[in-house]
Short mmCIF file of C-alpha atoms in Angstrom, two decimals:
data_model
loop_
_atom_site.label_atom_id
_atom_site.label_comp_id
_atom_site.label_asym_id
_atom_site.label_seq_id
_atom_site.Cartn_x
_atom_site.Cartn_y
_atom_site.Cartn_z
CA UNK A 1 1.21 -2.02 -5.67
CA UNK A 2 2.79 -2.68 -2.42
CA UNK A 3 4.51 0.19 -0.06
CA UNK A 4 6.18 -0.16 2.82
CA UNK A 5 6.17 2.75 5.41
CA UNK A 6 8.51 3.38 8.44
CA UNK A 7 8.54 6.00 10.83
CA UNK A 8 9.74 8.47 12.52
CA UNK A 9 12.98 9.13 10.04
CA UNK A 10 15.05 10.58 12.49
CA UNK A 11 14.88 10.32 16.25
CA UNK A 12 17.29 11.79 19.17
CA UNK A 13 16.35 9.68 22.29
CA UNK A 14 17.85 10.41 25.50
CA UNK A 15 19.79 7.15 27.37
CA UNK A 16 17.96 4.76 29.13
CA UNK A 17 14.25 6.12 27.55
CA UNK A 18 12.04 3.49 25.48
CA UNK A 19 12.23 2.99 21.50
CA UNK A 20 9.26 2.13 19.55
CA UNK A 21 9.71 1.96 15.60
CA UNK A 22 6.91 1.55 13.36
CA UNK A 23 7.03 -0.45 9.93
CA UNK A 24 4.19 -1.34 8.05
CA UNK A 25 3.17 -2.87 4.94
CA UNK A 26 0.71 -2.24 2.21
CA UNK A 27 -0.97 -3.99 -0.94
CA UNK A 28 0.34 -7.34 0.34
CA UNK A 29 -0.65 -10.21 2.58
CA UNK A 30 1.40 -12.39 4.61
CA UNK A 31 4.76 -11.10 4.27
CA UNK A 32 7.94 -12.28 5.71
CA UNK A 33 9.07 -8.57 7.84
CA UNK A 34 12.44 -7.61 8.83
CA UNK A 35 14.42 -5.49 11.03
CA UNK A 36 18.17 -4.68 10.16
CA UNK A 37 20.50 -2.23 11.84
CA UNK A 38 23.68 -0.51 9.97
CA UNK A 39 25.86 0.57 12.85
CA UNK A 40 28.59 3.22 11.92
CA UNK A 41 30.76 1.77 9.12
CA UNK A 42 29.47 -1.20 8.98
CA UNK A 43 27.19 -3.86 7.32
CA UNK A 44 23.56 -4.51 7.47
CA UNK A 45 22.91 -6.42 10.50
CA UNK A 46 19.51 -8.36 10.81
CA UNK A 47 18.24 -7.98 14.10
CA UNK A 48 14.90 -9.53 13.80
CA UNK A 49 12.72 -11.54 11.41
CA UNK A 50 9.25 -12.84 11.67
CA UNK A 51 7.08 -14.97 9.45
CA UNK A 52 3.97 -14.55 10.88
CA UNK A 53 1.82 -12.84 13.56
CA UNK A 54 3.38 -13.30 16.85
CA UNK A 55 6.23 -15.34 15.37
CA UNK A 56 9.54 -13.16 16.22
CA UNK A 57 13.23 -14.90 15.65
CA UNK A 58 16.21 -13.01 17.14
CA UNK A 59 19.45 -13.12 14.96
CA UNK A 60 21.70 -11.37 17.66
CA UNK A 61 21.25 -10.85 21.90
CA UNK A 62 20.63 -7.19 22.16
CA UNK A 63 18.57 -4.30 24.85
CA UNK A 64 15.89 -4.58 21.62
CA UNK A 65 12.79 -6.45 21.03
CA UNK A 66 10.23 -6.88 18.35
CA UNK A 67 6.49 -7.30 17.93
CA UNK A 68 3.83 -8.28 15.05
CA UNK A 69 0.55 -7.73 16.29
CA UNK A 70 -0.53 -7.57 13.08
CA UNK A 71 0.30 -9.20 9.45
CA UNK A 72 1.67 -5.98 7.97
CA UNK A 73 2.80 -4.44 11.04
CA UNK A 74 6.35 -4.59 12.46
CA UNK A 75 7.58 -2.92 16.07
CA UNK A 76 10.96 -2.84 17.30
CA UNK A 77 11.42 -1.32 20.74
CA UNK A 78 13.58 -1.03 23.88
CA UNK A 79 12.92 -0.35 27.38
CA UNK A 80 16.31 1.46 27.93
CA UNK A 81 18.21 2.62 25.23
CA UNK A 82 21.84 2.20 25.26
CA UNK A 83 24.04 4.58 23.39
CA UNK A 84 25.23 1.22 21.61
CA UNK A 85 21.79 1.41 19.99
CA UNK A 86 22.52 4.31 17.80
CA UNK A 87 22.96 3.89 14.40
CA UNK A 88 20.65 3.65 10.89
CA UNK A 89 17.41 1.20 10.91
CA UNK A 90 15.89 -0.54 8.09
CA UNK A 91 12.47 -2.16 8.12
CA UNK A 92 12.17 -4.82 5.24
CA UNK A 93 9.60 -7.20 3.62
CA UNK A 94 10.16 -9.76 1.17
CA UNK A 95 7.05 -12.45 -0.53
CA UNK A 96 6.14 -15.52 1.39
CA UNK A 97 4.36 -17.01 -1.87
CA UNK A 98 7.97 -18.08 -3.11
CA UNK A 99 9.80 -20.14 -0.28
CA UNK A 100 13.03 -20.62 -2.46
CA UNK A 101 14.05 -16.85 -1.87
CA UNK A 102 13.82 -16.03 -5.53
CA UNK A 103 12.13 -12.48 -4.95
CA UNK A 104 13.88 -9.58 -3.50
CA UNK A 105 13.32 -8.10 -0.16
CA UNK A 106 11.91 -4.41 -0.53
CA UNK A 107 12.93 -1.25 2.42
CA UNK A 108 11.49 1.13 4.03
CA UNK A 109 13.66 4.76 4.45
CA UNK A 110 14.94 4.23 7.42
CA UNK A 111 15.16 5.54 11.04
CA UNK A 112 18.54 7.44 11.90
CA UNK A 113 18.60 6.93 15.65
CA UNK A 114 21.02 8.81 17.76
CA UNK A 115 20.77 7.98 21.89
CA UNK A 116 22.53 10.81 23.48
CA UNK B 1 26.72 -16.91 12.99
CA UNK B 2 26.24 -17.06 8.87
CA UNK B 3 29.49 -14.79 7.69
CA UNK B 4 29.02 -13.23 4.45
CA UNK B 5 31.73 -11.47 3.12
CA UNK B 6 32.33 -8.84 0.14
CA UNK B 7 35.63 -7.36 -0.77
CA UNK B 8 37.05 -4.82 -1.42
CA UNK B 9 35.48 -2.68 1.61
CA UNK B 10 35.55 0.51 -1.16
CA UNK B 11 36.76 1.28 -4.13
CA UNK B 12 37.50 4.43 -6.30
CA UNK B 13 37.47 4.37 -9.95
CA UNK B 14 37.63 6.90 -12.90
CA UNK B 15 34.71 7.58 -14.99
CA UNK B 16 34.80 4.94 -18.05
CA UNK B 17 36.55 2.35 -15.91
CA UNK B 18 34.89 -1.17 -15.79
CA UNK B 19 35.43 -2.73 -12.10
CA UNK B 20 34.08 -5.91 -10.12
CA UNK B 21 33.47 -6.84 -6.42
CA UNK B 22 33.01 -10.37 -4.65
CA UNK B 23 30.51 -11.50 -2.68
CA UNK B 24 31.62 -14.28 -0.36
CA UNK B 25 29.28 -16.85 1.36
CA UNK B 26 28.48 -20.43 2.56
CA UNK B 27 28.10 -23.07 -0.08
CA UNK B 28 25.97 -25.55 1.85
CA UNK B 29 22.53 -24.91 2.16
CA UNK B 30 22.56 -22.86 -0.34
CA UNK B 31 18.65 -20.87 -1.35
CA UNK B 32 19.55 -17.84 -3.37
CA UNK B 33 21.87 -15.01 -3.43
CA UNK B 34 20.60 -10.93 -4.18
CA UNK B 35 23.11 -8.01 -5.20
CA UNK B 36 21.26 -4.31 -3.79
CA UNK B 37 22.76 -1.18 -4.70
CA UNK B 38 22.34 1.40 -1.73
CA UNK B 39 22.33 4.83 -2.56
CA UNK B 40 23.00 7.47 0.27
CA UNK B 41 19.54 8.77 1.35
CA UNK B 42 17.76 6.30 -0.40
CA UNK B 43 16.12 2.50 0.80
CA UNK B 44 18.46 -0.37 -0.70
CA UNK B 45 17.38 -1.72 -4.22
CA UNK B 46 17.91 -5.11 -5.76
CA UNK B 47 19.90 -5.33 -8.92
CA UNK B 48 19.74 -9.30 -9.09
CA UNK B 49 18.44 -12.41 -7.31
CA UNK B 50 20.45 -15.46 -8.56
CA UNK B 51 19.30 -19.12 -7.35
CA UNK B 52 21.03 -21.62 -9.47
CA UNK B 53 24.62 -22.24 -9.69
CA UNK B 54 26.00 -21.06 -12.93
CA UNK B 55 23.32 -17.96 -13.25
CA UNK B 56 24.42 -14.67 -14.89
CA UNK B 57 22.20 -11.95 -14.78
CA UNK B 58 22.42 -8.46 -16.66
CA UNK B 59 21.27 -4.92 -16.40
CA UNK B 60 22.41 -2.74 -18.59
CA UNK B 61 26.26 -2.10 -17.90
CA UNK B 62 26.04 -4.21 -14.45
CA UNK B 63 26.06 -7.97 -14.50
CA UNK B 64 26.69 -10.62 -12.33
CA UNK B 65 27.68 -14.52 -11.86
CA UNK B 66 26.99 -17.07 -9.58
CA UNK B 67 29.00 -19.93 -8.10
CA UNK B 68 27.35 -21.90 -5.86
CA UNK B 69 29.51 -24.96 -5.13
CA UNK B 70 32.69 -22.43 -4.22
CA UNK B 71 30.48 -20.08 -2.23
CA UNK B 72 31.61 -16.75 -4.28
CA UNK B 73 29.34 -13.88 -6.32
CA UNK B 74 30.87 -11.51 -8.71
CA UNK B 75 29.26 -7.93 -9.57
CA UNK B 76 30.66 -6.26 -12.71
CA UNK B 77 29.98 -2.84 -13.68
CA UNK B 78 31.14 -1.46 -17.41
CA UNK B 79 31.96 1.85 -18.14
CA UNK B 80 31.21 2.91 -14.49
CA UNK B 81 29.72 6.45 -14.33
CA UNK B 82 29.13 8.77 -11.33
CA UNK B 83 25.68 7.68 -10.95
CA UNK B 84 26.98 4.10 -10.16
CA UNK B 85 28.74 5.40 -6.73
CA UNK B 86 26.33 3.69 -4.06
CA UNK B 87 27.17 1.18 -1.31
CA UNK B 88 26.79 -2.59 -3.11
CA UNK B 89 25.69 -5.13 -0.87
CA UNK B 90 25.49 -8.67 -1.39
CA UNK B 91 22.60 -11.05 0.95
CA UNK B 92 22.42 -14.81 1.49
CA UNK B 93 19.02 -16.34 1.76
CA UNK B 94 18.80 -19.27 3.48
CA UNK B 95 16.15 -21.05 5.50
CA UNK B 96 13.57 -20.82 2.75
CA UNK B 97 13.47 -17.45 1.51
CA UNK B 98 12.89 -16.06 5.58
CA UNK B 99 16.04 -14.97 5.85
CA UNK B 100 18.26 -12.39 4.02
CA UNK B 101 21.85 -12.34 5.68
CA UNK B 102 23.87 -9.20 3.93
CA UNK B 103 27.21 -8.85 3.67
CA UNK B 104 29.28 -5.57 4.53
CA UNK B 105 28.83 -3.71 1.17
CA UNK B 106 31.55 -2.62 -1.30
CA UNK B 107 31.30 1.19 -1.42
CA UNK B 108 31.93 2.45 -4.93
CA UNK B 109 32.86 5.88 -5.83
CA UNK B 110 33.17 6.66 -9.65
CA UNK B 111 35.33 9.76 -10.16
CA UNK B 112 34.32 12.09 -12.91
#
Protein backbone atom coordinates (compact mmCIF):
# COMPACT_ATOMS: atom_id res chain seq x y z
CA UNK A 1 0.00 0.00 0.00
CA UNK A 2 1.23 3.42 -0.52
CA UNK A 3 2.28 5.97 2.51
CA UNK A 4 3.24 9.17 2.34
CA UNK A 5 5.61 10.62 5.07
CA UNK A 6 6.39 14.31 5.97
CA UNK A 7 8.54 15.69 8.44
CA UNK A 8 9.39 17.45 11.00
CA UNK A 9 5.53 18.05 12.37
CA UNK A 10 6.20 21.07 14.06
CA UNK A 11 9.02 23.52 13.59
CA UNK A 12 9.81 27.11 15.34
CA UNK A 13 12.38 28.75 12.95
CA UNK A 14 13.86 31.95 13.78
CA UNK A 15 13.43 34.96 10.85
CA UNK A 16 15.55 35.07 8.08
CA UNK A 17 17.05 31.16 8.81
CA UNK A 18 16.58 28.43 5.92
CA UNK A 19 13.45 25.92 5.65
CA UNK A 20 13.84 22.52 4.35
CA UNK A 21 10.62 20.19 4.46
CA UNK A 22 10.77 16.67 3.64
CA UNK A 23 7.85 14.65 1.87
CA UNK A 24 8.20 11.40 0.56
CA UNK A 25 6.35 8.70 -0.98
CA UNK A 26 6.07 5.00 -0.68
CA UNK A 27 4.59 1.82 -2.56
CA UNK A 28 4.13 3.99 -5.67
CA UNK A 29 5.97 5.09 -8.77
CA UNK A 30 5.75 8.18 -10.64
CA UNK A 31 3.49 10.27 -8.73
CA UNK A 32 2.25 13.68 -9.38
CA UNK A 33 3.67 15.55 -5.63
CA UNK A 34 2.32 18.58 -4.11
CA UNK A 35 2.97 21.29 -1.76
CA UNK A 36 -0.02 23.35 -0.24
CA UNK A 37 0.07 25.93 2.52
CA UNK A 38 -3.13 26.80 4.89
CA UNK A 39 -2.29 30.22 6.22
CA UNK A 40 -4.35 31.30 9.36
CA UNK A 41 -8.06 31.13 8.48
CA UNK A 42 -7.80 30.40 5.32
CA UNK A 43 -7.93 27.89 2.37
CA UNK A 44 -5.53 25.42 1.06
CA UNK A 45 -3.18 27.21 -1.09
CA UNK A 46 -1.02 25.14 -3.63
CA UNK A 47 2.30 26.41 -3.65
CA UNK A 48 4.04 23.94 -5.77
CA UNK A 49 3.40 20.94 -8.03
CA UNK A 50 5.67 18.73 -9.97
CA UNK A 51 5.14 15.86 -12.35
CA UNK A 52 8.31 14.53 -12.58
CA UNK A 53 11.97 14.60 -11.42
CA UNK A 54 13.28 18.01 -11.75
CA UNK A 55 9.98 19.30 -13.16
CA UNK A 56 8.77 22.06 -10.44
CA UNK A 57 5.64 24.54 -11.44
CA UNK A 58 5.06 27.52 -9.11
CA UNK A 59 1.31 28.41 -8.51
CA UNK A 60 2.08 31.70 -6.51
CA UNK A 61 5.57 34.18 -6.28
CA UNK A 62 6.76 33.53 -2.81
CA UNK A 63 10.55 33.56 -0.48
CA UNK A 64 9.91 29.45 -1.10
CA UNK A 65 11.23 26.98 -3.48
CA UNK A 66 10.88 23.35 -4.25
CA UNK A 67 12.98 20.39 -5.34
CA UNK A 68 12.46 16.60 -6.65
CA UNK A 69 15.63 15.00 -6.78
CA UNK A 70 14.02 12.02 -6.67
CA UNK A 71 10.54 10.33 -7.94
CA UNK A 72 9.06 9.99 -4.46
CA UNK A 73 10.82 12.73 -2.88
CA UNK A 74 9.49 16.29 -2.44
CA UNK A 75 11.59 19.46 -0.74
CA UNK A 76 10.27 22.75 -0.10
CA UNK A 77 12.74 25.26 1.31
CA UNK A 78 13.66 28.92 1.84
CA UNK A 79 16.78 30.75 2.22
CA UNK A 80 15.22 33.41 4.60
CA UNK A 81 12.17 32.83 6.21
CA UNK A 82 9.74 35.54 6.48
CA UNK A 83 7.29 35.63 9.31
CA UNK A 84 4.65 35.63 6.31
CA UNK A 85 5.77 32.02 5.94
CA UNK A 86 4.15 30.75 9.03
CA UNK A 87 1.30 28.81 8.86
CA UNK A 88 0.21 24.78 8.37
CA UNK A 89 1.97 22.69 5.36
CA UNK A 90 0.63 19.86 3.51
CA UNK A 91 2.65 17.55 1.28
CA UNK A 92 0.31 15.66 -1.24
CA UNK A 93 0.44 12.94 -3.98
CA UNK A 94 -2.14 11.95 -6.27
CA UNK A 95 -1.76 8.81 -9.40
CA UNK A 96 -0.24 9.77 -12.68
CA UNK A 97 -1.69 6.42 -14.31
CA UNK A 98 -5.16 8.32 -14.64
CA UNK A 99 -4.63 11.78 -16.46
CA UNK A 100 -8.43 12.71 -16.22
CA UNK A 101 -8.07 13.46 -12.36
CA UNK A 102 -10.48 10.73 -11.43
CA UNK A 103 -8.36 9.52 -8.28
CA UNK A 104 -7.99 11.48 -5.18
CA UNK A 105 -4.93 13.18 -3.99
CA UNK A 106 -3.68 11.52 -0.62
CA UNK A 107 -1.69 13.93 2.54
CA UNK A 108 0.83 13.73 4.53
CA UNK A 109 0.28 15.21 8.47
CA UNK A 110 1.53 18.21 8.05
CA UNK A 111 4.25 20.69 9.20
CA UNK A 112 2.95 23.53 11.65
CA UNK A 113 5.58 26.17 10.98
CA UNK A 114 5.83 29.17 13.17
CA UNK A 115 8.90 31.87 12.11
CA UNK A 116 9.35 33.94 15.15
CA UNK B 1 -5.55 32.75 -10.80
CA UNK B 2 -8.28 29.63 -10.83
CA UNK B 3 -10.92 30.96 -7.95
CA UNK B 4 -12.74 28.26 -6.35
CA UNK B 5 -15.23 29.15 -4.06
CA UNK B 6 -17.39 27.29 -1.23
CA UNK B 7 -20.00 28.92 0.89
CA UNK B 8 -21.00 29.25 3.67
CA UNK B 9 -17.41 29.94 5.34
CA UNK B 10 -18.97 27.78 8.61
CA UNK B 11 -21.83 26.56 9.74
CA UNK B 12 -23.40 25.30 13.07
CA UNK B 13 -26.07 22.81 13.18
CA UNK B 14 -27.93 20.67 15.83
CA UNK B 15 -27.43 17.05 16.06
CA UNK B 16 -30.16 15.32 13.63
CA UNK B 17 -30.16 18.32 11.30
CA UNK B 18 -29.54 17.56 7.54
CA UNK B 19 -27.44 20.61 5.93
CA UNK B 20 -25.61 21.30 2.47
CA UNK B 21 -22.63 23.46 1.26
CA UNK B 22 -21.60 24.70 -2.37
CA UNK B 23 -18.68 24.33 -4.03
CA UNK B 24 -18.16 27.00 -6.67
CA UNK B 25 -15.76 26.73 -9.70
CA UNK B 26 -14.93 27.34 -13.43
CA UNK B 27 -17.03 25.55 -15.96
CA UNK B 28 -14.61 25.56 -18.89
CA UNK B 29 -12.01 23.20 -18.90
CA UNK B 30 -13.53 21.31 -16.77
CA UNK B 31 -11.37 17.58 -15.48
CA UNK B 32 -12.96 16.54 -12.25
CA UNK B 33 -14.09 17.90 -9.04
CA UNK B 34 -13.14 16.04 -5.24
CA UNK B 35 -15.08 16.87 -1.86
CA UNK B 36 -12.23 16.10 1.37
CA UNK B 37 -13.39 16.24 4.76
CA UNK B 38 -10.52 17.68 7.08
CA UNK B 39 -10.58 16.76 10.48
CA UNK B 40 -8.52 18.89 13.05
CA UNK B 41 -5.24 16.97 13.65
CA UNK B 42 -5.74 14.75 10.97
CA UNK B 43 -4.38 14.76 6.88
CA UNK B 44 -7.49 15.75 4.57
CA UNK B 45 -9.57 12.72 3.21
CA UNK B 46 -11.59 12.41 0.05
CA UNK B 47 -15.26 11.73 0.36
CA UNK B 48 -15.91 11.92 -3.56
CA UNK B 49 -14.24 12.50 -6.93
CA UNK B 50 -16.98 13.43 -9.50
CA UNK B 51 -15.92 13.80 -13.36
CA UNK B 52 -19.02 13.88 -15.40
CA UNK B 53 -21.65 16.41 -15.33
CA UNK B 54 -24.75 15.09 -13.76
CA UNK B 55 -22.73 12.60 -11.20
CA UNK B 56 -24.13 11.95 -7.69
CA UNK B 57 -22.14 10.12 -5.43
CA UNK B 58 -23.11 8.65 -1.87
CA UNK B 59 -21.59 7.62 1.37
CA UNK B 60 -23.60 6.73 3.83
CA UNK B 61 -25.53 9.94 5.13
CA UNK B 62 -23.19 12.34 2.86
CA UNK B 63 -23.85 12.71 -0.83
CA UNK B 64 -23.10 14.91 -3.42
CA UNK B 65 -24.03 16.36 -7.09
CA UNK B 66 -22.31 17.67 -9.83
CA UNK B 67 -23.01 20.43 -12.33
CA UNK B 68 -20.59 20.96 -14.67
CA UNK B 69 -21.97 23.34 -17.32
CA UNK B 70 -23.00 26.01 -14.29
CA UNK B 71 -19.70 25.50 -12.48
CA UNK B 72 -21.42 24.60 -8.91
CA UNK B 73 -20.96 21.26 -6.41
CA UNK B 74 -23.34 20.50 -3.69
CA UNK B 75 -22.34 18.37 -0.43
CA UNK B 76 -25.30 17.10 1.62
CA UNK B 77 -25.01 15.58 4.90
CA UNK B 78 -28.29 13.76 6.64
CA UNK B 79 -28.84 13.52 10.08
CA UNK B 80 -25.50 15.33 10.80
CA UNK B 81 -23.83 13.99 13.99
CA UNK B 82 -20.87 15.35 16.02
CA UNK B 83 -18.49 13.21 14.29
CA UNK B 84 -19.34 15.06 10.99
CA UNK B 85 -17.78 18.54 12.42
CA UNK B 86 -14.50 18.77 10.17
CA UNK B 87 -13.44 21.51 7.73
CA UNK B 88 -15.11 20.40 4.05
CA UNK B 89 -13.15 21.38 1.24
CA UNK B 90 -13.97 21.26 -2.24
CA UNK B 91 -10.72 20.99 -5.23
CA UNK B 92 -10.81 21.62 -8.98
CA UNK B 93 -8.61 19.49 -11.12
CA UNK B 94 -7.67 20.80 -14.12
CA UNK B 95 -4.72 20.42 -16.46
CA UNK B 96 -5.00 16.65 -16.57
CA UNK B 97 -5.31 15.39 -13.22
CA UNK B 98 -1.72 17.58 -12.16
CA UNK B 99 -3.41 19.94 -10.52
CA UNK B 100 -5.82 20.05 -7.49
CA UNK B 101 -6.96 23.79 -6.85
CA UNK B 102 -9.07 23.74 -3.32
CA UNK B 103 -11.41 25.96 -2.35
CA UNK B 104 -11.63 27.71 1.22
CA UNK B 105 -13.50 24.90 3.12
CA UNK B 106 -16.93 25.10 4.81
CA UNK B 107 -16.25 24.44 8.51
CA UNK B 108 -19.04 22.38 10.03
CA UNK B 109 -19.76 22.10 13.61
CA UNK B 110 -22.64 19.65 14.62
CA UNK B 111 -23.95 20.56 18.08
CA UNK B 112 -24.93 17.71 20.31
Amino acid sequence: SQTIHQWPATLVQPVGSPLSLECTVEGTSNPNLYWYRQAAGRGLQLLFYSVGIGQISSEVPQNLSASRPQDRQFILSSKKLLLSDSGFYLCAWSPRTDPLGNTEAFFGQGTRLTVV
Amino acid sequence: ILNVEQSPQSLHVQEGDSTNFTCSFPSSNFYALHWYRWETAKSPEALFVMTLNGDEKKKGRISATLNTKEGYSYLYIKGSQPEDSATYLCAFVMGYGQNFVFGPGTRLSVLP
